[in-house]
Amino acid sequence: MSAPSAVADDGGNRRDRPDAAKPVPGRPDPNAPWLEMVPDDGKDRPGATTQYTVAAYYLPFNFSYDFSTSLASRSFWPSYNGTACVNLRATGSTDPSYWSREIKVEMWNAYGVDTRIGLPVRYKLDGYYYGYCWYGLNPYNEHYFRLTKDWGPSRVWGDGWASPN
């Protein structure tokens, strides 16, 4: 797994291009739970309601995704040392040229007012798994990641996992 910093910046100067996820040899952990991604309505995050509708999870967990514009993960607790890694691959799309495209993953601190951590990270959609780790996350705050794409009205789907390293 690559070891870039949580804040994708260049000595304090923000870059225009987000960081890119790196190829990973792994696969989803067969012993980790499979979780559904959730609508990005905030109901699984602290402060959104007086009563949570979905509890935060601990890492690792596996997921599958299917979306057109954006989709959020379940809220989760980062590792005790403040890391969280997101690994994913695309397995199909309604756009036949999706394999030459990318989606972006954003990491968010869900405590109080949602705060994005660093810049979005680009993930290739060529059928291989790619991963990126965020460091320096607050281990006592719930987090979530958001998948986004900015091309066409098409859907894209695939699978992946979130892990502490």
PDB file of N, CA, C and O in Angstrom, residues 45-104:
ATOM      1  N   ARG A  45     -24.322   9.484  10.485  1.00  0.00           N
ATOM      2  CA  ARG A  45     -23.230  10.275  11.038  1.00  0.00           C
ATOM      3  C   ARG A  45     -23.660  10.989  12.312  1.00  0.00           C
ATOM      4  O   ARG A  45     -24.825  11.334  12.478  1.00  0.00           O
ATOM      5  N   PRO A  46     -22.702  11.254  13.209  1.00  0.00           N
ATOM      6  CA  PRO A  46     -23.045  11.913  14.469  1.00  0.00           C
ATOM      7  C   PRO A  46     -23.585  13.317  14.233  1.00  0.00           C
ATOM      8  O   PRO A  46     -23.152  14.021  13.328  1.00  0.00           O
ATOM      9  N   GLY A  47     -24.563  13.701  15.044  1.00  0.00           N
ATOM     10  CA  GLY A  47     -25.105  15.042  14.948  1.00  0.00           C
ATOM     11  C   GLY A  47     -26.153  15.221  13.875  1.00  0.00           C
ATOM     12  O   GLY A  47     -26.841  16.218  13.863  1.00  0.00           O
ATOM     13  N   ALA A  48     -26.292  14.253  12.974  1.00  0.00           N
ATOM     14  CA  ALA A  48     -27.273  14.385  11.888  1.00  0.00           C
ATOM     15  C   ALA A  48     -28.693  14.251  12.440  1.00  0.00           C
ATOM     16  O   ALA A  48     -29.592  14.938  11.988  1.00  0.00           O
ATOM     17  N   THR A  49     -28.873  13.393  13.389  1.00  0.00           N
ATOM     18  CA  THR A  49     -30.164  13.206  14.038  1.00  0.00           C
ATOM     19  C   THR A  49     -29.885  12.900  15.502  1.00  0.00           C
ATOM     20  O   THR A  49     -28.756  12.629  15.893  1.00  0.00           O
ATOM     21  N   THR A  50     -30.899  12.898  16.300  1.00  0.00           N
ATOM     22  CA  THR A  50     -30.684  12.548  17.699  1.00  0.00           C
ATOM     23  C   THR A  50     -30.533  11.047  17.865  1.00  0.00           C
ATOM     24  O   THR A  50     -30.057  10.580  18.873  1.00  0.00           O
ATOM     25  N   GLN A  51     -30.942  10.307  16.869  1.00  0.00           N
ATOM     26  CA  GLN A  51     -30.827   8.858  16.932  1.00  0.00           C
ATOM     27  C   GLN A  51     -30.236   8.360  15.612  1.00  0.00           C
ATOM     28  O   GLN A  51     -30.723   8.682  14.542  1.00  0.00           O
ATOM     29  N   TYR A  52     -29.162   7.579  15.719  1.00  0.00           N
ATOM     30  CA  TYR A  52     -28.522   7.047  14.516  1.00  0.00           C
ATOM     31  C   TYR A  52     -29.417   5.995  13.876  1.00  0.00           C
ATOM     32  O   TYR A  52     -30.067   5.221  14.559  1.00  0.00           O
ATOM     33  N   THR A  53     -29.434   5.966  12.559  1.00  0.00           N
ATOM     34  CA  THR A  53     -30.163   4.907  11.876  1.00  0.00           C
ATOM     35  C   THR A  53     -29.225   3.775  11.482  1.00  0.00           C
ATOM     36  O   THR A  53     -29.654   2.664  11.271  1.00  0.00           O
ATOM     37  N   VAL A  54     -27.926   4.080  11.360  1.00  0.00           N
ATOM     38  CA  VAL A  54     -26.919   3.082  11.013  1.00  0.00           C
ATOM     39  C   VAL A  54     -25.718   3.315  11.914  1.00  0.00           C
ATOM     40  O   VAL A  54     -25.231   4.436  12.012  1.00  0.00           O
ATOM     41  N   ALA A  55     -25.236   2.269  12.579  1.00  0.00           N
ATOM     42  CA  ALA A  55     -24.094   2.410  13.480  1.00  0.00           C
ATOM     43  C   ALA A  55     -22.787   2.440  12.698  1.00  0.00           C
ATOM     44  O   ALA A  55     -22.668   1.853  11.637  1.00  0.00           O
ATOM     45  N   ALA A  56     -21.790   3.133  13.269  1.00  0.00           N
ATOM     46  CA  ALA A  56     -20.456   3.164  12.666  1.00  0.00           C
ATOM     47  C   ALA A  56     -19.810   1.792  12.839  1.00  0.00           C
ATOM     48  O   ALA A  56     -20.081   1.080  13.809  1.00  0.00           O
ATOM     49  N   TYR A  57     -18.946   1.428  11.902  1.00  0.00           N
ATOM     50  CA  TYR A  57     -18.269   0.140  11.917  1.00  0.00           C
ATOM     51  C   TYR A  57     -16.790   0.322  12.189  1.00  0.00           C
ATOM     52  O   TYR A  57     -16.247   1.408  12.023  1.00  0.00           O
ATOM     53  N   TYR A  58     -16.169  -0.761  12.586  1.00  0.00           N
ATOM     54  CA  TYR A  58     -14.716  -0.791  12.737  1.00  0.00           C
ATOM     55  C   TYR A  58     -14.122  -1.408  11.480  1.00  0.00           C
ATOM     56  O   TYR A  58     -14.757  -2.224  10.813  1.00  0.00           O
ATOM     57  N   LEU A  59     -12.901  -1.006  11.166  1.00  0.00           N
ATOM     58  CA  LEU A  59     -12.189  -1.569  10.024  1.00  0.00           C
ATOM     59  C   LEU A  59     -11.673  -2.949  10.388  1.00  0.00           C
ATOM     60  O   LEU A  59     -11.353  -3.177  11.546  1.00  0.00           O
ATOM     61  N   PRO A  60     -11.584  -3.878   9.467  1.00  0.00           N
ATOM     62  CA  PRO A  60     -11.854  -3.777   8.035  1.00  0.00           C
ATOM     63  C   PRO A  60     -13.306  -4.105   7.709  1.00  0.00           C
ATOM     64  O   PRO A  60     -14.013  -4.742   8.486  1.00  0.00           O
ATOM     65  N   PHE A  61     -13.727  -3.697   6.512  1.00  0.00           N
ATOM     66  CA  PHE A  61     -14.990  -4.151   5.955  1.00  0.00           C
ATOM     67  C   PHE A  61     -14.879  -4.140   4.436  1.00  0.00           C
ATOM     68  O   PHE A  61     -14.062  -3.438   3.862  1.00  0.00           O
ATOM     69  N   ASN A  62     -15.680  -4.975   3.812  1.00  0.00           N
ATOM     70  CA  ASN A  62     -15.747  -5.070   2.354  1.00  0.00           C
ATOM     71  C   ASN A  62     -16.993  -4.331   1.880  1.00  0.00           C
ATOM     72  O   ASN A  62     -17.945  -4.153   2.647  1.00  0.00           O
ATOM     73  N   PHE A  63     -17.005  -3.931   0.632  1.00  0.00           N
ATOM     74  CA  PHE A  63     -18.176  -3.238   0.098  1.00  0.00           C
ATOM     75  C   PHE A  63     -18.277  -3.478  -1.398  1.00  0.00           C
ATOM     76  O   PHE A  63     -17.304  -3.831  -2.064  1.00  0.00           O
ATOM     77  N   SER A  64     -19.474  -3.295  -1.910  1.00  0.00           N
ATOM     78  CA  SER A  64     -19.671  -3.214  -3.349  1.00  0.00           C
ATOM     79  C   SER A  64     -20.333  -1.868  -3.597  1.00  0.00           C
ATOM     80  O   SER A  64     -20.905  -1.274  -2.695  1.00  0.00           O
ATOM     81  N   TYR A  65     -20.208  -1.371  -4.821  1.00  0.00           N
ATOM     82  CA  TYR A  65     -20.781  -0.065  -5.120  1.00  0.00           C
ATOM     83  C   TYR A  65     -21.425  -0.087  -6.488  1.00  0.00           C
ATOM     84  O   TYR A  65     -21.097  -0.896  -7.350  1.00  0.00           O
ATOM     85  N   ASP A  66     -22.376   0.820  -6.674  1.00  0.00           N
ATOM     86  CA  ASP A  66     -23.092   1.005  -7.931  1.00  0.00           C
ATOM     87  C   ASP A  66     -23.679   2.405  -7.854  1.00  0.00           C
ATOM     88  O   ASP A  66     -24.543   2.668  -7.016  1.00  0.00           O
ATOM     89  N   PHE A  67     -23.179   3.332  -8.683  1.00  0.00           N
ATOM     90  CA  PHE A  67     -23.654   4.702  -8.589  1.00  0.00           C
ATOM     91  C   PHE A  67     -23.481   5.415  -9.919  1.00  0.00           C
ATOM     92  O   PHE A  67     -22.757   4.957 -10.799  1.00  0.00           O
ATOM     93  N   SER A  68     -24.141   6.583 -10.023  1.00  0.00           N
ATOM     94  CA  SER A  68     -24.038   7.419 -11.217  1.00  0.00           C
ATOM     95  C   SER A  68     -23.228   8.681 -10.982  1.00  0.00           C
ATOM     96  O   SER A  68     -22.482   9.095 -11.855  1.00  0.00           O
ATOM     97  N   THR A  69     -23.375   9.309  -9.828  1.00  0.00           N
ATOM     98  CA  THR A  69     -22.678  10.561  -9.551  1.00  0.00           C
ATOM     99  C   THR A  69     -21.802  10.460  -8.307  1.00  0.00           C
ATOM    100  O   THR A  69     -20.623  10.729  -8.352  1.00  0.00           O
ATOM    101  N   SER A  70     -22.404  10.089  -7.155  1.00  0.00           N
ATOM    102  CA  SER A  70     -21.625   9.938  -5.926  1.00  0.00           C
ATOM    103  C   SER A  70     -22.326   8.957  -4.991  1.00  0.00           C
ATOM    104  O   SER A  70     -23.526   8.717  -5.109  1.00  0.00           O
ATOM    105  N   LEU A  71     -21.544   8.413  -4.081  1.00  0.00           N
ATOM    106  CA  LEU A  71     -22.043   7.433  -3.120  1.00  0.00           C
ATOM    107  C   LEU A  71     -21.133   7.465  -1.909  1.00  0.00           C
ATOM    108  O   LEU A  71     -19.906   7.554  -2.052  1.00  0.00           O
ATOM    109  N   ALA A  72     -21.713   7.411  -0.720  1.00  0.00           N
ATOM    110  CA  ALA A  72     -20.922   7.455   0.514  1.00  0.00           C
ATOM    111  C   ALA A  72     -20.836   6.076   1.149  1.00  0.00           C
ATOM    112  O   ALA A  72     -21.736   5.246   1.004  1.00  0.00           O
ATOM    113  N   SER A  73     -19.748   5.845   1.889  1.00  0.00           N
ATOM    114  CA  SER A  73     -19.609   4.598   2.643  1.00  0.00           C
ATOM    115  C   SER A  73     -20.396   4.716   3.938  1.00  0.00           C
ATOM    116  O   SER A  73     -20.869   5.792   4.309  1.00  0.00           O
ATOM    117  N   ARG A  74     -20.505   3.625   4.651  1.00  0.00           N
ATOM    118  CA  ARG A  74     -20.997   3.684   6.016  1.00  0.00           C
ATOM    119  C   ARG A  74     -19.968   4.443   6.841  1.00  0.00           C
ATOM    120  O   ARG A  74     -18.787   4.452   6.526  1.00  0.00           O
ATOM    121  N   SER A  75     -20.407   5.070   7.912  1.00  0.00           N
ATOM    122  CA  SER A  75     -19.430   5.712   8.781  1.00  0.00           C
ATOM    123  C   SER A  75     -18.652   4.628   9.515  1.00  0.00           C
ATOM    124  O   SER A  75     -19.160   3.539   9.771  1.00  0.00           O
ATOM    125  N   PHE A  76     -17.393   4.923   9.815  1.00  0.00           N
ATOM    126  CA  PHE A  76     -16.519   3.932  10.448  1.00  0.00           C
ATOM    127  C   PHE A  76     -15.520   4.639  11.349  1.00  0.00           C
ATOM    128  O   PHE A  76     -15.324   5.855  11.259  1.00  0.00           O
ATOM    129  N   TRP A  77     -14.885   3.861  12.208  1.00  0.00           N
ATOM    130  CA  TRP A  77     -13.828   4.354  13.083  1.00  0.00           C
ATOM    131  C   TRP A  77     -12.493   4.031  12.430  1.00  0.00           C
ATOM    132  O   TRP A  77     -12.248   2.887  12.077  1.00  0.00           O
ATOM    133  N   PRO A  78     -11.599   5.025  12.264  1.00  0.00           N
ATOM    134  CA  PRO A  78     -10.263   4.720  11.745  1.00  0.00           C
ATOM    135  C   PRO A  78      -9.511   3.844  12.744  1.00  0.00           C
ATOM    136  O   PRO A  78      -9.967   3.637  13.870  1.00  0.00           O
ATOM    137  N   SER A  79      -8.339   3.368  12.365  1.00  0.00           N
ATOM    138  CA  SER A  79      -7.519   2.584  13.283  1.00  0.00           C
ATOM    139  C   SER A  79      -7.110   3.464  14.465  1.00  0.00           C
ATOM    140  O   SER A  79      -7.198   4.688  14.400  1.00  0.00           O
ATOM    141  N   TYR A  80      -6.634   2.835  15.525  1.00  0.00           N
ATOM    142  CA  TYR A  80      -6.211   3.601  16.703  1.00  0.00           C
ATOM    143  C   TYR A  80      -5.017   4.498  16.413  1.00  0.00           C
ATOM    144  O   TYR A  80      -4.787   5.465  17.108  1.00  0.00           O
ATOM    145  N   ASN A  81      -4.250   4.185  15.372  1.00  0.00           N
ATOM    146  CA  ASN A  81      -3.132   5.071  15.018  1.00  0.00           C
ATOM    147  C   ASN A  81      -3.536   6.089  13.947  1.00  0.00           C
ATOM    148  O   ASN A  81      -2.686   6.771  13.395  1.00  0.00           O
ATOM    149  N   GLY A  82      -4.838   6.201  13.656  1.00  0.00           N
ATOM    150  CA  GLY A  82      -5.330   7.252  12.776  1.00  0.00           C
ATOM    151  C   GLY A  82      -5.190   6.997  11.288  1.00  0.00           C
ATOM    152  O   GLY A  82      -5.017   7.933  10.520  1.00  0.00           O
ATOM    153  N   THR A  83      -5.270   5.723  10.858  1.00  0.00           N
ATOM    154  CA  THR A  83      -5.184   5.432   9.429  1.00  0.00           C
ATOM    155  C   THR A  83      -6.463   4.754   8.939  1.00  0.00           C
ATOM    156  O   THR A  83      -7.177   4.104   9.698  1.00  0.00           O
ATOM    157  N   ALA A  84      -6.708   4.919   7.657  1.00  0.00           N
ATOM    158  CA  ALA A  84      -7.779   4.206   6.963  1.00  0.00           C
ATOM    159  C   ALA A  84      -7.369   4.103   5.498  1.00  0.00           C
ATOM    160  O   ALA A  84      -6.872   5.073   4.921  1.00  0.00           O
ATOM    161  N   CYS A  85      -7.540   2.928   4.924  1.00  0.00           N
ATOM    162  CA  CYS A  85      -7.185   2.695   3.526  1.00  0.00           C
ATOM    163  C   CYS A  85      -8.426   2.261   2.762  1.00  0.00           C
ATOM    164  O   CYS A  85      -9.250   1.506   3.294  1.00  0.00           O
ATOM    165  N   VAL A  86      -8.558   2.732   1.542  1.00  0.00           N
ATOM    166  CA  VAL A  86      -9.672   2.354   0.677  1.00  0.00           C
ATOM    167  C   VAL A  86      -9.080   1.731  -0.585  1.00  0.00           C
ATOM    168  O   VAL A  86      -8.240   2.333  -1.251  1.00  0.00           O
ATOM    169  N   ASN A  87      -9.512   0.505  -0.877  1.00  0.00           N
ATOM    170  CA  ASN A  87      -9.055  -0.249  -2.042  1.00  0.00           C
ATOM    171  C   ASN A  87     -10.287  -0.617  -2.850  1.00  0.00           C
ATOM    172  O   ASN A  87     -11.269  -1.103  -2.286  1.00  0.00           O
ATOM    173  N   LEU A  88     -10.238  -0.396  -4.156  1.00  0.00           N
ATOM    174  CA  LEU A  88     -11.410  -0.749  -4.959  1.00  0.00           C
ATOM    175  C   LEU A  88     -11.028  -1.003  -6.410  1.00  0.00           C
ATOM    176  O   LEU A  88      -9.937  -0.662  -6.851  1.00  0.00           O
ATOM    177  N   ARG A  89     -11.972  -1.610  -7.114  1.00  0.00           N
ATOM    178  CA  ARG A  89     -11.841  -1.817  -8.560  1.00  0.00           C
ATOM    179  C   ARG A  89     -13.226  -1.685  -9.177  1.00  0.00           C
ATOM    180  O   ARG A  89     -14.248  -1.896  -8.520  1.00  0.00           O
ATOM    181  N   ALA A  90     -13.249  -1.343 -10.436  1.00  0.00           N
ATOM    182  CA  ALA A  90     -14.505  -1.314 -11.186  1.00  0.00           C
ATOM    183  C   ALA A  90     -14.657  -2.646 -11.895  1.00  0.00           C
ATOM    184  O   ALA A  90     -13.679  -3.215 -12.379  1.00  0.00           O
ATOM    185  N   THR A  91     -15.880  -3.156 -11.940  1.00  0.00           N
ATOM    186  CA  THR A  91     -16.138  -4.405 -12.657  1.00  0.00           C
ATOM    187  C   THR A  91     -17.117  -4.223 -13.804  1.00  0.00           C
ATOM    188  O   THR A  91     -17.342  -5.156 -14.570  1.00  0.00           O
ATOM    189  N   GLY A  92     -17.690  -3.019 -13.938  1.00  0.00           N
ATOM    190  CA  GLY A  92     -18.597  -2.777 -15.050  1.00  0.00           C
ATOM    191  C   GLY A  92     -19.161  -1.373 -15.047  1.00  0.00           C
ATOM    192  O   GLY A  92     -19.024  -0.634 -14.081  1.00  0.00           O
ATOM    193  N   SER A  93     -19.790  -1.023 -16.154  1.00  0.00           N
ATOM    194  CA  SER A  93     -20.403   0.291 -16.301  1.00  0.00           C
ATOM    195  C   SER A  93     -21.353   0.261 -17.482  1.00  0.00           C
ATOM    196  O   SER A  93     -21.211  -0.576 -18.380  1.00  0.00           O
ATOM    197  N   THR A  94     -22.290   1.193 -17.481  1.00  0.00           N
ATOM    198  CA  THR A  94     -23.146   1.356 -18.651  1.00  0.00           C
ATOM    199  C   THR A  94     -22.434   2.168 -19.731  1.00  0.00           C
ATOM    200  O   THR A  94     -22.943   2.296 -20.826  1.00  0.00           O
ATOM    201  N   ASP A  95     -21.256   2.708 -19.413  1.00  0.00           N
ATOM    202  CA  ASP A  95     -20.418   3.422 -20.380  1.00  0.00           C
ATOM    203  C   ASP A  95     -19.332   2.454 -20.855  1.00  0.00           C
ATOM    204  O   ASP A  95     -18.490   2.045 -20.068  1.00  0.00           O
ATOM    205  N   PRO A  96     -19.331   2.047 -22.131  1.00  0.00           N
ATOM    206  CA  PRO A  96     -18.354   1.065 -22.592  1.00  0.00           C
ATOM    207  C   PRO A  96     -16.902   1.542 -22.526  1.00  0.00           C
ATOM    208  O   PRO A  96     -15.985   0.725 -22.571  1.00  0.00           O
ATOM    209  N   SER A  97     -16.674   2.839 -22.365  1.00  0.00           N
ATOM    210  CA  SER A  97     -15.297   3.334 -22.277  1.00  0.00           C
ATOM    211  C   SER A  97     -14.869   3.586 -20.834  1.00  0.00           C
ATOM    212  O   SER A  97     -13.868   4.268 -20.604  1.00  0.00           O
ATOM    213  N   TYR A  98     -15.594   3.018 -19.855  1.00  0.00           N
ATOM    214  CA  TYR A  98     -15.280   3.281 -18.448  1.00  0.00           C
ATOM    215  C   TYR A  98     -13.866   2.855 -18.074  1.00  0.00           C
ATOM    216  O   TYR A  98     -13.235   3.458 -17.207  1.00  0.00           O
ATOM    217  N   TRP A  99     -13.325   1.829 -18.712  1.00  0.00           N
ATOM    218  CA  TRP A  99     -11.991   1.314 -18.371  1.00  0.00           C
ATOM    219  C   TRP A  99     -10.893   2.344 -18.582  1.00  0.00           C
ATOM    220  O   TRP A  99      -9.803   2.217 -18.063  1.00  0.00           O
ATOM    221  N   SER A 100     -11.176   3.403 -19.332  1.00  0.00           N
ATOM    222  CA  SER A 100     -10.172   4.464 -19.534  1.00  0.00           C
ATOM    223  C   SER A 100     -10.447   5.668 -18.627  1.00  0.00           C
ATOM    224  O   SER A 100      -9.795   6.695 -18.755  1.00  0.00           O
ATOM    225  N   ARG A 101     -11.388   5.529 -17.723  1.00  0.00           N
ATOM    226  CA  ARG A 101     -11.808   6.644 -16.869  1.00  0.00           C
ATOM    227  C   ARG A 101     -11.307   6.455 -15.436  1.00  0.00           C
ATOM    228  O   ARG A 101     -10.682   5.455 -15.110  1.00  0.00           O
ATOM    229  N   GLU A 102     -11.649   7.419 -14.585  1.00  0.00           N
ATOM    230  CA  GLU A 102     -11.295   7.380 -13.173  1.00  0.00           C
ATOM    231  C   GLU A 102     -12.491   7.823 -12.341  1.00  0.00           C
ATOM    232  O   GLU A 102     -13.351   8.557 -12.824  1.00  0.00           O
ATOM    233  N   ILE A 103     -12.520   7.350 -11.094  1.00  0.00           N
ATOM    234  CA  ILE A 103     -13.419   7.919 -10.106  1.00  0.00           C
ATOM    235  C   ILE A 103     -12.532   8.520  -9.023  1.00  0.00           C
ATOM    236  O   ILE A 103     -11.332   8.242  -8.958  1.00  0.00           O
ATOM    237  N   LYS A 104     -13.114   9.352  -8.200  1.00  0.00           N
ATOM    238  CA  LYS A 104     -12.366   9.968  -7.105  1.00  0.00           C
ATOM    239  C   LYS A 104     -12.951   9.497  -5.786  1.00  0.00           C
ATOM    240  O   LYS A 104     -14.155   9.272  -5.674  1.00  0.00           O
TER     241      LYS A 104
END
